[in-house]
Amino acid sequence: RPGSGVATTSSGAGDDGRSAPNEVTVQRLQSTFVCYAIILPSMALLLSFVYLPVVWAFSKSLSAFEVGGRDTFVGLDNYVEYLSQDPTTFPSLLNMFLLTLFAVCVRLTFPLIAAKLIYVLPAERWRYLYRVVFLVPIVVPGVAVQLIWARMIYADAGLLNEALRALALQSWTHGWLSDPGTALVAVMMVGFPFVGGFEVLVYYAGLSGIPESVEEAAEMEGCSGLSKFLRIDIPLVMSQLKLILILTVIGGFQGFEGLFIMTRGGPGFETTVPGLWMYFNAFSFQRMGYACAIGVLLFVMIFALTVINIRYF
């Protein structure tokens, strides 16, 4: 009968309507499972080689032990010793803050200016050429750069002293890395003129992302030159500035390789930083628990500054 045919058709549509959402749900679950399966190896490696060592360092900072030896629980003694009894604590912290502050100032300015100069070049071919020129130094290992500055520029017969002798300024020549009055400044100046390829490329990418409509509106309003750079370009590359700031602060607090290669913290404690003192305690003095305590304190400081930077900058 006609009535039966209509009822049958309606029932079939209802069944299809109920089954379709089930199929969509199954497909979503399969897609989600595949995504988790792909990311699982990376998470396993991250857990094994990053998070577990961090937890181990936190726990061992409460103990006193040598590498391969038995550990003795000492509570907060390692922290108390470093903050109140260690003669290197405050000089090394001051050196670390000075080096980090200087690095922040130069990496937020010189590479940005270089990137802007490249960006305003009229020909794309020249812009590409200069990007390649600034990229090439990234390939050079950092250790090689430190050795070049230590042995070719700052040495007694290095380029700097020889240039002073050629200018009849013999009295100005001396050991730049061995003099307590110039050692820290000499370390700061490594990398002059401070236009690192990585920072230049990051800033150039930010400048390239500024919409043309903004550029045209600025020109129509008569905003050009330095005024445009300060009022338009810098605010619109703020995310790149924040990225460089975070990486520079983290690198300044953690880094010690250059100081280890060039001065080993000397003369005296003039170029010692907490990271270098942590390394010496761990692998030279065999005080692994004490080194872990220094590392934990550095972690707390870096984490706090990073959160403040992300939240308020």
Short mmCIF file of the C-alpha atoms (twelve columns), coordinates in Angstrom:
data_MODEL
# 
_entry.id   MODEL 
# 
loop_
_atom_site.group_PDB 
_atom_site.id 
_atom_site.type_symbol 
_atom_site.label_atom_id 
_atom_site.label_alt_id 
_atom_site.label_comp_id 
_atom_site.label_asym_id 
_atom_site.label_seq_id 
_atom_site.Cartn_x 
_atom_site.Cartn_y 
_atom_site.Cartn_z 
_atom_site.pdbx_PDB_model_num 
ATOM 1   C CA . ARG A 1   0.000   0.000  0.000  1 
ATOM 2   C CA . PRO A 2   1.209   3.653  -0.472 1 
ATOM 3   C CA . GLY A 3   1.163   4.227  3.243  1 
ATOM 4   C CA . SER A 4   3.463   1.269  3.830  1 
ATOM 5   C CA . GLY A 5   5.930   2.473  1.225  1 
ATOM 6   C CA . VAL A 6   6.254   5.851  2.883  1 
ATOM 7   C CA . ALA A 7   6.744   4.306  6.286  1 
ATOM 8   C CA . THR A 8   9.445   1.983  4.969  1 
ATOM 9   C CA . THR A 9   11.356  4.804  3.332  1 
ATOM 10  C CA . SER A 10  11.186  6.894  6.477  1 
ATOM 11  C CA . SER A 11  12.516  4.029  8.584  1 
ATOM 12  C CA . GLY A 12  15.462  3.472  6.265  1 
ATOM 13  C CA . ALA A 13  16.413  7.147  6.367  1 
ATOM 14  C CA . GLY A 14  16.309  7.035  10.132 1 
ATOM 15  C CA . ASP A 15  18.695  4.098  10.229 1 
ATOM 16  C CA . ASP A 16  21.139  5.882  7.903  1 
ATOM 17  C CA . GLY A 17  20.911  9.013  10.033 1 
ATOM 18  C CA . ARG A 18  21.813  7.052  13.151 1 
ATOM 19  C CA . SER A 19  24.700  5.218  11.528 1 
ATOM 20  C CA . ALA A 20  26.306  8.286  9.942  1 
ATOM 21  C CA . PRO A 21  27.302  9.919  13.259 1 
ATOM 22  C CA . ASN A 22  28.762  6.610  14.417 1 
ATOM 23  C CA . GLU A 23  30.929  6.400  11.314 1 
ATOM 24  C CA . VAL A 24  32.117  9.997  11.810 1 
ATOM 25  C CA . THR A 25  32.980  9.234  15.436 1 
ATOM 26  C CA . VAL A 26  34.969  6.152  14.436 1 
ATOM 27  C CA . GLN A 27  36.863  8.152  11.806 1 
ATOM 28  C CA . ARG A 28  37.683  10.859 14.329 1 
ATOM 29  C CA . LEU A 29  38.930  8.300  16.826 1 
ATOM 30  C CA . GLN A 30  41.122  6.686  14.167 1 
ATOM 31  C CA . SER A 31  42.547  10.061 13.155 1 
ATOM 32  C CA . THR A 32  43.211  10.964 16.793 1 
ATOM 33  C CA . PHE A 33  44.866  7.608  17.431 1 
ATOM 34  C CA . VAL A 34  47.155  8.089  14.409 1 
ATOM 35  C CA . CYS A 35  48.154  11.561 15.603 1 
ATOM 36  C CA . TYR A 36  48.987  10.278 19.089 1 
ATOM 37  C CA . ALA A 37  50.882  7.340  17.598 1 
ATOM 38  C CA . ILE A 38  53.004  9.703  15.495 1 
ATOM 39  C CA . ILE A 39  53.829  12.002 18.402 1 
ATOM 40  C CA . LEU A 40  54.419  9.185  20.911 1 
ATOM 41  C CA . PRO A 41  58.084  8.475  19.953 1 
ATOM 42  C CA . SER A 42  58.959  12.162 20.306 1 
ATOM 43  C CA . MET A 43  57.239  12.321 23.679 1 
ATOM 44  C CA . ALA A 44  59.049  9.175  24.819 1 
ATOM 45  C CA . LEU A 45  62.434  10.615 23.845 1 
ATOM 46  C CA . LEU A 46  61.574  13.958 25.456 1 
ATOM 47  C CA . LEU A 47  60.551  12.207 28.661 1 
ATOM 48  C CA . SER A 48  63.678  10.013 28.713 1 
ATOM 49  C CA . PHE A 49  66.325  12.612 27.885 1 
ATOM 50  C CA . VAL A 50  64.840  15.873 29.207 1 
ATOM 51  C CA . TYR A 51  62.235  15.475 31.922 1 
ATOM 52  C CA . LEU A 52  63.707  12.470 33.740 1 
ATOM 53  C CA . PRO A 53  67.197  14.071 33.978 1 
ATOM 54  C CA . VAL A 54  65.560  17.231 35.342 1 
ATOM 55  C CA . VAL A 55  63.728  15.242 38.005 1 
ATOM 56  C CA . TRP A 56  66.971  13.362 38.765 1 
ATOM 57  C CA . ALA A 57  68.849  16.674 39.157 1 
ATOM 58  C CA . PHE A 58  66.198  17.992 41.539 1 
ATOM 59  C CA . SER A 59  66.432  14.879 43.704 1 
ATOM 60  C CA . LYS A 60  70.233  14.648 43.652 1 
ATOM 61  C CA . SER A 61  70.593  18.317 44.585 1 
ATOM 62  C CA . LEU A 62  69.588  17.195 48.079 1 
ATOM 63  C CA . SER A 63  72.491  14.745 48.278 1 
ATOM 64  C CA . ALA A 64  76.281  14.769 48.378 1 
ATOM 65  C CA . PHE A 65  77.968  12.234 46.115 1 
ATOM 66  C CA . GLU A 66  80.663  11.653 43.532 1 
ATOM 67  C CA . VAL A 67  80.120  10.254 40.058 1 
ATOM 68  C CA . GLY A 68  79.818  6.489  40.430 1 
ATOM 69  C CA . GLY A 69  79.813  6.673  44.239 1 
ATOM 70  C CA . ARG A 70  77.207  6.397  46.940 1 
ATOM 71  C CA . ASP A 71  75.106  9.445  47.727 1 
ATOM 72  C CA . THR A 72  74.357  10.830 51.174 1 
ATOM 73  C CA . PHE A 73  71.227  12.816 51.852 1 
ATOM 74  C CA . VAL A 74  72.130  16.316 53.072 1 
ATOM 75  C CA . GLY A 75  68.840  18.159 52.608 1 
ATOM 76  C CA . LEU A 76  69.242  21.814 51.696 1 
ATOM 77  C CA . ASP A 77  72.928  21.998 52.678 1 
ATOM 78  C CA . ASN A 78  74.057  22.338 49.053 1 
ATOM 79  C CA . TYR A 79  71.761  25.317 48.519 1 
ATOM 80  C CA . VAL A 80  72.796  26.941 51.797 1 
ATOM 81  C CA . GLU A 81  76.477  26.491 50.976 1 
ATOM 82  C CA . TYR A 82  76.134  28.005 47.502 1 
ATOM 83  C CA . LEU A 83  74.040  30.979 48.594 1 
ATOM 84  C CA . SER A 84  75.915  31.860 51.791 1 
ATOM 85  C CA . GLN A 85  79.374  30.247 51.849 1 
ATOM 86  C CA . ASP A 86  80.637  29.905 48.278 1 
ATOM 87  C CA . PRO A 87  82.973  32.846 47.427 1 
ATOM 88  C CA . THR A 88  82.108  32.597 43.720 1 
ATOM 89  C CA . THR A 89  78.351  33.009 44.095 1 
ATOM 90  C CA . PHE A 90  77.844  36.746 43.889 1 
ATOM 91  C CA . PRO A 91  80.760  37.536 41.521 1 
ATOM 92  C CA . SER A 92  79.573  34.811 39.139 1 
ATOM 93  C CA . LEU A 93  75.928  35.937 39.329 1 
ATOM 94  C CA . LEU A 94  76.990  39.524 38.640 1 
ATOM 95  C CA . ASN A 95  79.074  38.405 35.652 1 
ATOM 96  C CA . MET A 96  76.155  36.365 34.337 1 
ATOM 97  C CA . PHE A 97  73.732  39.291 34.602 1 
ATOM 98  C CA . LEU A 98  76.177  41.701 32.952 1 
ATOM 99  C CA . LEU A 99  76.894  39.327 30.072 1 
ATOM 100 C CA . THR A 100 73.192  38.585 29.597 1 
ATOM 101 C CA . LEU A 101 72.196  42.252 29.740 1 
ATOM 102 C CA . PHE A 102 74.847  43.169 27.178 1 
ATOM 103 C CA . ALA A 103 73.788  40.298 24.910 1 
ATOM 104 C CA . VAL A 104 70.126  41.373 25.132 1 
ATOM 105 C CA . CYS A 105 70.985  44.967 24.232 1 
ATOM 106 C CA . VAL A 106 73.065  44.104 21.175 1 
ATOM 107 C CA . ARG A 107 70.841  41.291 19.855 1 
ATOM 108 C CA . LEU A 108 67.716  43.403 20.020 1 
ATOM 109 C CA . THR A 109 69.310  46.297 18.129 1 
ATOM 110 C CA . PHE A 110 72.174  45.554 15.725 1 
ATOM 111 C CA . PRO A 111 70.585  42.557 13.933 1 
ATOM 112 C CA . LEU A 112 67.278  44.436 13.654 1 
ATOM 113 C CA . ILE A 113 69.001  47.415 12.037 1 
ATOM 114 C CA . ALA A 114 70.863  45.108 9.637  1 
ATOM 115 C CA . ALA A 115 67.625  43.319 8.733  1 
ATOM 116 C CA . LYS A 116 65.890  46.648 8.065  1 
ATOM 117 C CA . LEU A 117 68.751  47.800 5.820  1 
ATOM 118 C CA . ILE A 118 68.498  44.569 3.824  1 
ATOM 119 C CA . TYR A 119 64.708  44.828 3.652  1 
ATOM 120 C CA . VAL A 120 64.741  48.311 2.108  1 
ATOM 121 C CA . LEU A 121 67.088  47.337 -0.720 1 
ATOM 122 C CA . PRO A 122 65.232  47.882 -3.992 1 
ATOM 123 C CA . ALA A 123 66.388  44.734 -5.822 1 
ATOM 124 C CA . GLU A 124 65.338  41.264 -4.658 1 
ATOM 125 C CA . ARG A 125 68.595  39.826 -5.991 1 
ATOM 126 C CA . TRP A 126 70.625  41.994 -3.634 1 
ATOM 127 C CA . ARG A 127 68.333  41.203 -0.716 1 
ATOM 128 C CA . TYR A 128 68.822  37.495 -1.356 1 
ATOM 129 C CA . LEU A 129 72.615  37.923 -1.642 1 
ATOM 130 C CA . TYR A 130 72.880  39.737 1.679  1 
ATOM 131 C CA . ARG A 131 70.703  37.156 3.395  1 
ATOM 132 C CA . VAL A 132 73.101  34.456 2.193  1 
ATOM 133 C CA . VAL A 133 76.107  36.495 3.355  1 
ATOM 134 C CA . PHE A 134 74.672  36.828 6.854  1 
ATOM 135 C CA . LEU A 135 73.660  33.158 6.895  1 
ATOM 136 C CA . VAL A 136 77.129  31.756 6.124  1 
ATOM 137 C CA . PRO A 137 78.648  32.537 9.594  1 
ATOM 138 C CA . ILE A 138 75.997  30.317 11.198 1 
ATOM 139 C CA . VAL A 139 77.723  27.333 9.604  1 
ATOM 140 C CA . VAL A 140 80.980  28.104 11.461 1 
ATOM 141 C CA . PRO A 141 81.114  26.131 14.758 1 
ATOM 142 C CA . GLY A 142 80.945  28.280 17.870 1 
ATOM 143 C CA . VAL A 143 84.098  26.668 19.267 1 
ATOM 144 C CA . ALA A 144 86.044  27.777 16.203 1 
ATOM 145 C CA . VAL A 145 84.804  31.331 16.628 1 
ATOM 146 C CA . GLN A 146 85.883  31.407 20.280 1 
ATOM 147 C CA . LEU A 147 89.326  30.051 19.425 1 
ATOM 148 C CA . ILE A 148 89.760  32.632 16.667 1 
ATOM 149 C CA . TRP A 149 88.999  35.477 19.037 1 
ATOM 150 C CA . ALA A 150 91.181  34.067 21.819 1 
ATOM 151 C CA . ARG A 151 94.257  33.180 19.748 1 
ATOM 152 C CA . MET A 152 94.132  35.473 16.725 1 
ATOM 153 C CA . ILE A 153 92.576  38.680 18.053 1 
ATOM 154 C CA . TYR A 154 93.198  38.847 21.804 1 
ATOM 155 C CA . ALA A 155 96.585  37.082 21.923 1 
ATOM 156 C CA . ASP A 156 99.750  39.018 22.838 1 
ATOM 157 C CA . ALA A 157 100.699 39.067 19.172 1 
ATOM 158 C CA . GLY A 158 97.104  39.090 17.975 1 
ATOM 159 C CA . LEU A 159 95.390  41.423 15.560 1 
ATOM 160 C CA . LEU A 160 94.258  43.889 18.235 1 
ATOM 161 C CA . ASN A 161 97.688  44.388 19.815 1 
ATOM 162 C CA . GLU A 162 99.419  44.501 16.439 1 
ATOM 163 C CA . ALA A 163 96.977  47.168 15.257 1 
ATOM 164 C CA . LEU A 164 97.733  49.243 18.356 1 
ATOM 165 C CA . ARG A 165 101.472 48.888 17.751 1 
ATOM 166 C CA . ALA A 166 100.993 49.981 14.143 1 
ATOM 167 C CA . LEU A 167 99.211  53.107 15.427 1 
ATOM 168 C CA . ALA A 168 102.116 53.843 17.847 1 
ATOM 169 C CA . LEU A 169 99.934  52.981 20.850 1 
ATOM 170 C CA . GLN A 170 102.335 50.505 22.400 1 
ATOM 171 C CA . SER A 171 101.294 51.445 25.922 1 
ATOM 172 C CA . TRP A 172 97.743  50.267 25.240 1 
ATOM 173 C CA . THR A 173 98.748  46.697 24.370 1 
ATOM 174 C CA . HIS A 174 98.345  44.024 27.016 1 
ATOM 175 C CA . GLY A 175 96.755  40.635 27.631 1 
ATOM 176 C CA . TRP A 176 93.092  41.374 27.089 1 
ATOM 177 C CA . LEU A 177 91.880  38.053 28.519 1 
ATOM 178 C CA . SER A 178 94.448  37.828 31.312 1 
ATOM 179 C CA . ASP A 179 93.954  41.360 32.671 1 
ATOM 180 C CA . PRO A 180 91.247  41.439 35.397 1 
ATOM 181 C CA . GLY A 181 90.230  44.906 34.262 1 
ATOM 182 C CA . THR A 182 89.493  43.949 30.643 1 
ATOM 183 C CA . ALA A 183 88.739  40.215 30.677 1 
ATOM 184 C CA . LEU A 184 84.952  40.504 31.045 1 
ATOM 185 C CA . VAL A 185 84.692  43.336 28.513 1 
ATOM 186 C CA . ALA A 186 86.827  41.356 26.056 1 
ATOM 187 C CA . VAL A 187 84.467  38.400 26.394 1 
ATOM 188 C CA . MET A 188 81.482  40.675 25.788 1 
ATOM 189 C CA . MET A 189 82.986  41.974 22.565 1 
ATOM 190 C CA . VAL A 190 83.300  38.516 21.011 1 
ATOM 191 C CA . GLY A 191 81.135  38.481 17.914 1 
ATOM 192 C CA . PHE A 192 81.508  42.168 17.065 1 
ATOM 193 C CA . PRO A 193 79.701  43.767 15.164 1 
ATOM 194 C CA . PHE A 194 76.925  41.590 16.689 1 
ATOM 195 C CA . VAL A 195 74.900  40.910 13.541 1 
ATOM 196 C CA . GLY A 196 74.339  37.196 13.991 1 
ATOM 197 C CA . GLY A 197 72.787  35.489 11.004 1 
ATOM 198 C CA . PHE A 198 70.014  33.804 12.982 1 
ATOM 199 C CA . GLU A 199 68.743  37.057 14.494 1 
ATOM 200 C CA . VAL A 200 68.984  38.888 11.171 1 
ATOM 201 C CA . LEU A 201 66.903  36.234 9.410  1 
ATOM 202 C CA . VAL A 202 64.274  36.210 12.183 1 
ATOM 203 C CA . TYR A 203 63.894  39.991 12.047 1 
ATOM 204 C CA . TYR A 204 63.875  39.979 8.246  1 
ATOM 205 C CA . ALA A 205 61.044  37.439 8.278  1 
ATOM 206 C CA . GLY A 206 59.097  39.680 10.653 1 
ATOM 207 C CA . LEU A 207 59.616  42.748 8.478  1 
ATOM 208 C CA . SER A 208 58.582  40.784 5.383  1 
ATOM 209 C CA . GLY A 209 55.338  39.848 7.108  1 
ATOM 210 C CA . ILE A 210 54.188  43.459 7.532  1 
ATOM 211 C CA . PRO A 211 51.158  43.958 5.243  1 
ATOM 212 C CA . GLU A 212 51.614  46.263 2.274  1 
ATOM 213 C CA . SER A 213 48.464  48.120 3.270  1 
ATOM 214 C CA . VAL A 214 50.189  49.225 6.482  1 
ATOM 215 C CA . GLU A 215 53.212  50.417 4.514  1 
ATOM 216 C CA . GLU A 216 50.994  52.379 2.110  1 
ATOM 217 C CA . ALA A 217 48.969  53.911 4.931  1 
ATOM 218 C CA . ALA A 218 52.174  55.048 6.661  1 
ATOM 219 C CA . GLU A 219 53.401  56.702 3.462  1 
ATOM 220 C CA . MET A 220 50.078  58.473 2.955  1 
ATOM 221 C CA . GLU A 221 50.257  59.821 6.500  1 
ATOM 222 C CA . GLY A 222 53.794  61.092 5.884  1 
ATOM 223 C CA . CYS A 223 55.404  58.578 8.244  1 
ATOM 224 C CA . SER A 224 58.749  57.542 6.791  1 
ATOM 225 C CA . GLY A 225 62.391  57.023 7.644  1 
ATOM 226 C CA . LEU A 226 63.280  56.736 11.317 1 
ATOM 227 C CA . SER A 227 59.755  57.645 12.420 1 
ATOM 228 C CA . LYS A 228 58.294  54.746 10.435 1 
ATOM 229 C CA . PHE A 229 60.926  52.364 11.792 1 
ATOM 230 C CA . LEU A 230 60.134  53.299 15.397 1 
ATOM 231 C CA . ARG A 231 56.338  53.606 15.129 1 
ATOM 232 C CA . ILE A 232 55.439  50.967 12.544 1 
ATOM 233 C CA . ASP A 233 58.209  48.389 12.079 1 
ATOM 234 C CA . ILE A 234 59.264  47.769 15.676 1 
ATOM 235 C CA . PRO A 235 55.709  47.299 17.069 1 
ATOM 236 C CA . LEU A 236 54.883  44.898 14.232 1 
ATOM 237 C CA . VAL A 237 57.966  42.696 14.846 1 
ATOM 238 C CA . MET A 238 57.360  42.517 18.595 1 
ATOM 239 C CA . SER A 239 56.802  38.738 18.447 1 
ATOM 240 C CA . GLN A 240 60.253  38.312 16.884 1 
ATOM 241 C CA . LEU A 241 61.757  40.598 19.508 1 
ATOM 242 C CA . LYS A 242 60.172  38.497 22.253 1 
ATOM 243 C CA . LEU A 243 61.525  35.298 20.722 1 
ATOM 244 C CA . ILE A 244 65.076  36.670 20.527 1 
ATOM 245 C CA . LEU A 245 64.778  38.053 24.060 1 
ATOM 246 C CA . ILE A 246 63.712  34.682 25.488 1 
ATOM 247 C CA . LEU A 247 66.460  32.775 23.651 1 
ATOM 248 C CA . THR A 248 69.110  35.335 24.644 1 
ATOM 249 C CA . VAL A 249 68.164  35.260 28.316 1 
ATOM 250 C CA . ILE A 250 68.131  31.463 28.396 1 
ATOM 251 C CA . GLY A 251 71.470  31.296 26.562 1 
ATOM 252 C CA . GLY A 252 73.010  33.940 28.816 1 
ATOM 253 C CA . PHE A 253 72.024  32.114 31.992 1 
ATOM 254 C CA . GLN A 254 72.982  28.652 30.759 1 
ATOM 255 C CA . GLY A 255 75.975  29.360 28.531 1 
ATOM 256 C CA . PHE A 256 79.536  28.864 29.661 1 
ATOM 257 C CA . GLU A 257 81.247  27.142 26.703 1 
ATOM 258 C CA . GLY A 258 82.855  30.312 25.386 1 
ATOM 259 C CA . LEU A 259 84.198  31.249 28.813 1 
ATOM 260 C CA . PHE A 260 85.508  27.726 29.327 1 
ATOM 261 C CA . ILE A 261 87.404  27.897 26.028 1 
ATOM 262 C CA . MET A 262 88.714  31.444 26.346 1 
ATOM 263 C CA . THR A 263 89.397  32.099 30.055 1 
ATOM 264 C CA . ARG A 264 88.223  29.094 32.142 1 
ATOM 265 C CA . GLY A 265 86.642  31.641 34.444 1 
ATOM 266 C CA . GLY A 266 89.848  33.580 35.082 1 
ATOM 267 C CA . PRO A 267 91.751  35.573 35.939 1 
ATOM 268 C CA . GLY A 268 90.556  34.741 39.421 1 
ATOM 269 C CA . PHE A 269 86.768  34.773 39.253 1 
ATOM 270 C CA . GLU A 270 86.531  37.742 36.889 1 
ATOM 271 C CA . THR A 271 84.783  35.789 34.130 1 
ATOM 272 C CA . THR A 272 83.256  32.964 36.164 1 
ATOM 273 C CA . VAL A 273 79.529  32.360 35.734 1 
ATOM 274 C CA . PRO A 274 77.273  29.890 37.611 1 
ATOM 275 C CA . GLY A 275 77.092  27.514 34.643 1 
ATOM 276 C CA . LEU A 276 80.889  27.261 34.477 1 
ATOM 277 C CA . TRP A 277 81.158  26.769 38.246 1 
ATOM 278 C CA . MET A 278 78.512  24.057 37.999 1 
ATOM 279 C CA . TYR A 279 80.588  22.287 35.329 1 
ATOM 280 C CA . PHE A 280 83.773  22.466 37.397 1 
ATOM 281 C CA . ASN A 281 82.027  21.071 40.490 1 
ATOM 282 C CA . ALA A 282 80.475  18.234 38.534 1 
ATOM 283 C CA . PHE A 283 83.433  17.057 36.454 1 
ATOM 284 C CA . SER A 284 86.572  18.541 38.054 1 
ATOM 285 C CA . PHE A 285 85.785  18.558 41.780 1 
ATOM 286 C CA . GLN A 286 83.478  15.494 41.647 1 
ATOM 287 C CA . ARG A 287 80.731  17.253 43.612 1 
ATOM 288 C CA . MET A 288 77.772  16.206 41.519 1 
ATOM 289 C CA . GLY A 289 75.138  16.949 44.161 1 
ATOM 290 C CA . TYR A 290 76.458  20.468 44.629 1 
ATOM 291 C CA . ALA A 291 76.491  20.972 40.855 1 
ATOM 292 C CA . CYS A 292 72.883  19.778 40.658 1 
ATOM 293 C CA . ALA A 293 71.910  22.376 43.271 1 
ATOM 294 C CA . ILE A 294 73.475  25.133 41.159 1 
ATOM 295 C CA . GLY A 295 71.652  23.811 38.107 1 
ATOM 296 C CA . VAL A 296 68.324  23.791 39.937 1 
ATOM 297 C CA . LEU A 297 68.800  27.415 40.999 1 
ATOM 298 C CA . LEU A 298 69.591  28.379 37.407 1 
ATOM 299 C CA . PHE A 299 66.485  26.515 36.259 1 
ATOM 300 C CA . VAL A 300 64.309  28.433 38.718 1 
ATOM 301 C CA . MET A 301 65.722  31.789 37.613 1 
ATOM 302 C CA . ILE A 302 65.386  31.015 33.899 1 
ATOM 303 C CA . PHE A 303 61.856  29.673 34.322 1 
ATOM 304 C CA . ALA A 304 60.746  32.741 36.297 1 
ATOM 305 C CA . LEU A 305 62.194  35.197 33.781 1 
ATOM 306 C CA . THR A 306 60.713  33.281 30.850 1 
ATOM 307 C CA . VAL A 307 57.229  33.296 32.399 1 
ATOM 308 C CA . ILE A 308 57.502  37.026 33.135 1 
ATOM 309 C CA . ASN A 309 58.662  37.701 29.586 1 
ATOM 310 C CA . ILE A 310 55.843  35.703 27.987 1 
ATOM 311 C CA . ARG A 311 53.199  37.186 30.262 1 
ATOM 312 C CA . TYR A 312 54.102  40.882 30.234 1 
ATOM 313 C CA . PHE A 313 56.334  41.600 27.185 1 
# 
